[in-house]
Coordinates of C-alpha atoms in Angstrom, one line a residue:
M59 CA 145.0 4.7 111.0
T60 CA 145.2 5.0 107.2
T61 CA 148.1 6.4 105.2
D62 CA 148.1 7.6 101.5
L63 CA 151.1 8.6 99.4
V64 CA 150.2 11.8 97.5
Y65 CA 152.2 12.9 94.5
V66 CA 151.8 16.5 93.6
V67 CA 152.1 16.5 89.8
G68 CA 152.3 19.7 87.8
G69 CA 153.9 20.9 84.5
E70 CA 153.2 20.1 80.9
P71 CA 150.6 17.4 80.4
D72 CA 152.2 13.9 80.2
S73 CA 155.5 15.4 79.0
P74 CA 157.7 13.5 78.4
G75 CA 155.5 10.7 79.9
R76 CA 156.6 11.6 83.4
E77 CA 159.3 9.0 83.3
E78 CA 160.7 10.1 86.7
M79 CA 157.4 9.4 88.4
R80 CA 157.4 5.8 87.0
Y81 CA 160.8 5.2 88.7
S82 CA 159.8 7.0 91.8
L83 CA 156.8 4.7 92.2
R84 CA 158.9 1.6 91.6
S85 CA 161.5 2.8 94.2
F86 CA 158.9 3.3 96.9
A87 CA 157.1 0.0 96.0
A88 CA 160.4 -1.8 96.5
N89 CA 161.7 0.1 99.6
L90 CA 159.0 1.7 101.7
N91 CA 157.8 -0.9 104.2
I92 CA 154.8 0.7 105.7
E93 CA 151.1 0.0 105.1
I94 CA 149.8 2.2 102.3
R95 CA 146.1 2.4 101.6
D96 CA 146.4 4.3 98.2
V97 CA 148.8 6.2 96.1
W98 CA 147.4 9.3 94.6
A99 CA 148.5 11.5 91.7
V100 CA 147.0 15.0 92.1
G101 CA 147.2 17.5 89.3
D102 CA 148.4 16.5 85.9
V103 CA 147.9 12.8 86.2
P104 CA 149.8 10.7 83.6
A105 CA 147.7 8.3 81.5
W106 CA 149.7 5.3 82.6
F107 CA 149.2 5.8 86.3
A108 CA 147.1 3.0 87.9
G109 CA 146.6 4.5 91.4
A110 CA 144.0 6.9 92.7
R111 CA 143.6 9.9 90.5
L112 CA 142.6 13.5 91.2
P113 CA 143.1 15.4 88.0
L114 CA 143.4 19.2 88.2
T115 CA 144.4 22.0 85.8
P116 CA 147.9 22.8 87.2
H117 CA 148.9 26.4 87.9
A118 CA 151.9 27.6 85.9
D119 CA 153.4 28.7 89.3
K120 CA 154.9 25.5 90.8
F121 CA 154.2 26.5 94.4
R122 CA 150.7 27.7 93.8
N123 CA 150.1 24.4 92.1
Q124 CA 151.5 22.6 95.1
R125 CA 149.1 24.4 97.5
Q126 CA 146.0 23.8 95.2
S127 CA 146.8 20.1 94.9
L128 CA 147.2 19.6 98.6
E129 CA 144.1 21.6 99.4
S130 CA 142.1 19.5 97.0
Y131 CA 143.4 16.2 98.5
V132 CA 143.0 17.0 102.2
N133 CA 139.4 18.2 101.7
L134 CA 138.3 15.0 100.0
P135 CA 135.7 13.2 102.2
G136 CA 137.8 10.0 101.9
A137 CA 141.2 11.5 102.6
A138 CA 143.5 9.2 104.7
D139 CA 144.3 10.0 108.3
R140 CA 148.0 10.6 107.3
V141 CA 149.5 11.7 104.1
V142 CA 153.0 11.3 102.7
V143 CA 153.7 14.2 100.3
L144 CA 156.0 13.6 97.4
N145 CA 157.2 15.1 94.2
D146 CA 157.5 13.0 91.1
D147 CA 161.3 13.1 91.1
M148 CA 161.8 11.6 94.6
F149 CA 163.3 8.1 95.0
A150 CA 163.6 5.7 97.8
T151 CA 167.1 4.2 97.7
E152 CA 167.0 1.5 100.3
P153 CA 164.5 -0.4 102.5
H154 CA 163.0 1.6 105.4
N155 CA 160.1 1.0 107.8
E156 CA 159.1 4.7 108.4
I157 CA 159.3 8.0 106.6
V158 CA 162.7 9.4 107.7
V159 CA 162.3 13.0 108.7
C160 CA 165.1 15.1 107.2
R161 CA 165.7 18.8 108.1
N162 CA 168.3 21.5 107.6
R163 CA 170.8 22.1 110.3
S164 CA 169.7 25.7 110.4
R165 CA 166.5 27.3 111.7
V166 CA 164.5 29.6 109.3
S167 CA 165.9 32.9 110.6
K168 CA 169.5 31.9 110.2
W169 CA 168.9 30.1 106.8
A170 CA 167.0 33.1 105.4
A171 CA 169.7 35.5 106.6
A172 CA 172.4 33.4 104.9
E173 CA 170.5 33.1 101.7
K174 CA 170.0 36.9 101.5
A175 CA 173.5 37.7 102.6
D176 CA 175.3 36.2 99.6
G177 CA 173.9 38.8 97.2
R178 CA 171.9 36.5 95.0
T179 CA 168.4 37.3 93.9
L180 CA 166.3 34.8 95.7
N181 CA 164.5 32.4 93.4
A182 CA 160.8 31.3 93.8
W183 CA 161.8 28.3 96.0
H184 CA 163.9 30.4 98.4
R185 CA 161.1 32.9 98.7
A186 CA 158.5 30.2 99.3
V187 CA 160.6 28.5 102.0
I188 CA 161.3 31.8 103.8
A189 CA 157.7 33.0 103.6
T190 CA 156.2 29.8 104.9
G191 CA 158.8 29.2 107.5
T192 CA 158.5 32.8 108.8
W193 CA 154.7 32.5 109.0
V194 CA 155.0 29.2 110.9
G195 CA 157.5 30.9 113.3
E196 CA 155.1 33.8 113.9
T197 CA 152.1 31.4 114.4
T198 CA 154.0 29.2 116.9
D199 CA 156.2 31.9 118.5
T200 CA 159.3 29.7 117.6
D201 CA 162.1 29.7 115.1
P202 CA 161.4 26.5 113.2
F203 CA 163.9 24.4 111.3
V204 CA 163.9 24.3 107.5
Y205 CA 162.4 21.0 106.3
E206 CA 162.7 21.5 102.5
C207 CA 165.4 18.9 102.0
H208 CA 163.8 17.5 98.8
T209 CA 162.6 14.4 100.7
P210 CA 159.1 13.1 101.4
L211 CA 157.4 14.2 104.6
M212 CA 154.4 12.7 106.5
F213 CA 151.6 14.9 107.8
D214 CA 148.5 14.5 109.9
T215 CA 145.8 15.2 107.4
K216 CA 143.5 17.1 109.6
R217 CA 146.3 19.3 111.0
L218 CA 147.6 19.9 107.4
R219 CA 144.1 20.9 106.3
D220 CA 143.9 23.4 109.2
A221 CA 147.3 24.8 108.4
L222 CA 146.5 25.2 104.7
A223 CA 143.2 26.9 105.5
A224 CA 145.0 29.4 107.8
Y225 CA 147.9 30.1 105.5
P226 CA 147.6 33.6 103.9
T227 CA 146.2 33.6 100.4
G228 CA 148.6 34.7 97.7
Q229 CA 151.7 34.3 99.8
P230 CA 154.6 32.1 98.5
F231 CA 154.2 28.6 99.8
A232 CA 156.4 25.5 100.5
V233 CA 154.6 22.6 102.1
G234 CA 157.7 21.3 104.0
E235 CA 157.7 24.4 106.2
L236 CA 154.3 23.4 107.5
Y237 CA 155.9 20.3 109.1
P238 CA 156.3 21.9 112.5
L239 CA 152.5 22.5 112.6
A240 CA 151.3 19.3 111.0
G241 CA 154.1 16.8 110.6
I242 CA 154.4 13.2 112.0
G243 CA 157.6 11.6 113.0
G244 CA 159.3 14.0 115.4
E245 CA 161.8 16.9 114.8
G246 CA 164.0 14.8 112.5
D247 CA 167.7 15.1 111.9
H248 CA 170.1 16.9 109.6
R249 CA 171.1 14.3 107.1
G250 CA 172.0 16.5 104.1
N251 CA 170.0 17.5 101.0
A252 CA 168.6 14.8 98.7
K253 CA 168.7 16.9 95.5
V254 CA 171.0 15.4 92.9
K255 CA 172.5 18.0 90.5
A256 CA 174.6 17.2 87.4
E257 CA 177.7 15.8 89.2
S258 CA 176.6 14.9 92.7
L259 CA 175.1 11.4 92.5
A260 CA 177.8 9.7 94.4
S261 CA 177.9 12.2 97.2
K262 CA 174.1 12.2 97.6
L263 CA 174.1 8.4 97.7
A264 CA 176.5 8.7 100.7
N265 CA 174.0 10.8 102.7
P266 CA 172.6 9.0 105.8
M267 CA 169.1 9.0 104.3
P268 CA 167.1 6.6 102.1
Y269 CA 166.1 9.2 99.5
L270 CA 167.3 11.0 96.4
S271 CA 165.6 13.8 94.4
G272 CA 166.5 15.1 91.0
N273 CA 166.1 17.9 88.4
P274 CA 165.8 17.7 84.6
D275 CA 169.5 17.9 84.1
S276 CA 170.4 15.1 86.6
W277 CA 167.5 13.0 85.3
R278 CA 168.9 13.2 81.8
G279 CA 172.3 12.2 83.2
A280 CA 173.6 10.1 86.0
L281 CA 170.5 10.0 88.2
G282 CA 168.2 8.8 85.4
A283 CA 170.7 6.1 84.3
W284 CA 171.1 4.9 87.8
A285 CA 167.4 4.7 88.5
R286 CA 166.6 2.9 85.3
E287 CA 169.2 0.2 86.2
Q288 CA 167.9 -0.1 89.8
W289 CA 164.1 -0.5 88.9
P290 CA 163.6 -1.8 85.4
T291 CA 160.3 -3.6 86.1
P292 CA 156.9 -1.8 86.2
C293 CA 155.2 -1.8 89.6
H294 CA 151.5 -2.3 90.5
W295 CA 150.9 1.5 90.2
E296 CA 151.6 1.4 86.5
R297 CA 149.0 0.2 84.0
D298 CA 151.6 -1.8 82.1
H299 CA 152.5 -3.9 85.2
P300 CA 152.2 -7.5 84.0
A301 CA 149.4 -8.2 86.6
L302 CA 147.3 -5.4 85.1
V303 CA 147.8 -6.0 81.5
A304 CA 144.7 -7.8 79.9

């Protein structure tokens, strides 16, 4: 049974050097204790990345880019049996021997109703989570949990390929909501949300999960400073790792 880590990498080419991804890779190299065959970067692959590369022209729409990248990977003849899907701003904060499955305490219908009820205009992320979760619910005749907690998730590659092929073209898409159809690791638990905003690093570190995620503001602030201190040395997935430098 083979397992790959797959980073979905979009945005402006190599700007600003995808520093977050460097530290994400270092954190998983240090703390994820499972057998990994390859680490892939799919999409806008930074020049310094030393793992398996699948360069694509990214869509401007983040969520269209996510779907295109995953479809490209799962349809490779040599795709692994299992795939851990990550964004380049996810970090493993402590040693663990399996991908810890994190979910929201709410199911999709309740979460969607709450998000719509507060009067805000839903952003692209909310629309993608609701659309994908609703489709999964209709497909399975269930009310699934929300799995978009800004943490990595492991999928069975064949089942993920089938789910991506069946998902309606042009509909907002968030891969975490395919977990009830294609995920590996059980239903999971409510452990909080890994996303670090400008002032929330301490509270996120206190969550009962081994992950953090960021955004541009938190990376320029407390999260970036913390990660640089934690993992100062290049890992073997960076071309400037000492073992790879000629």
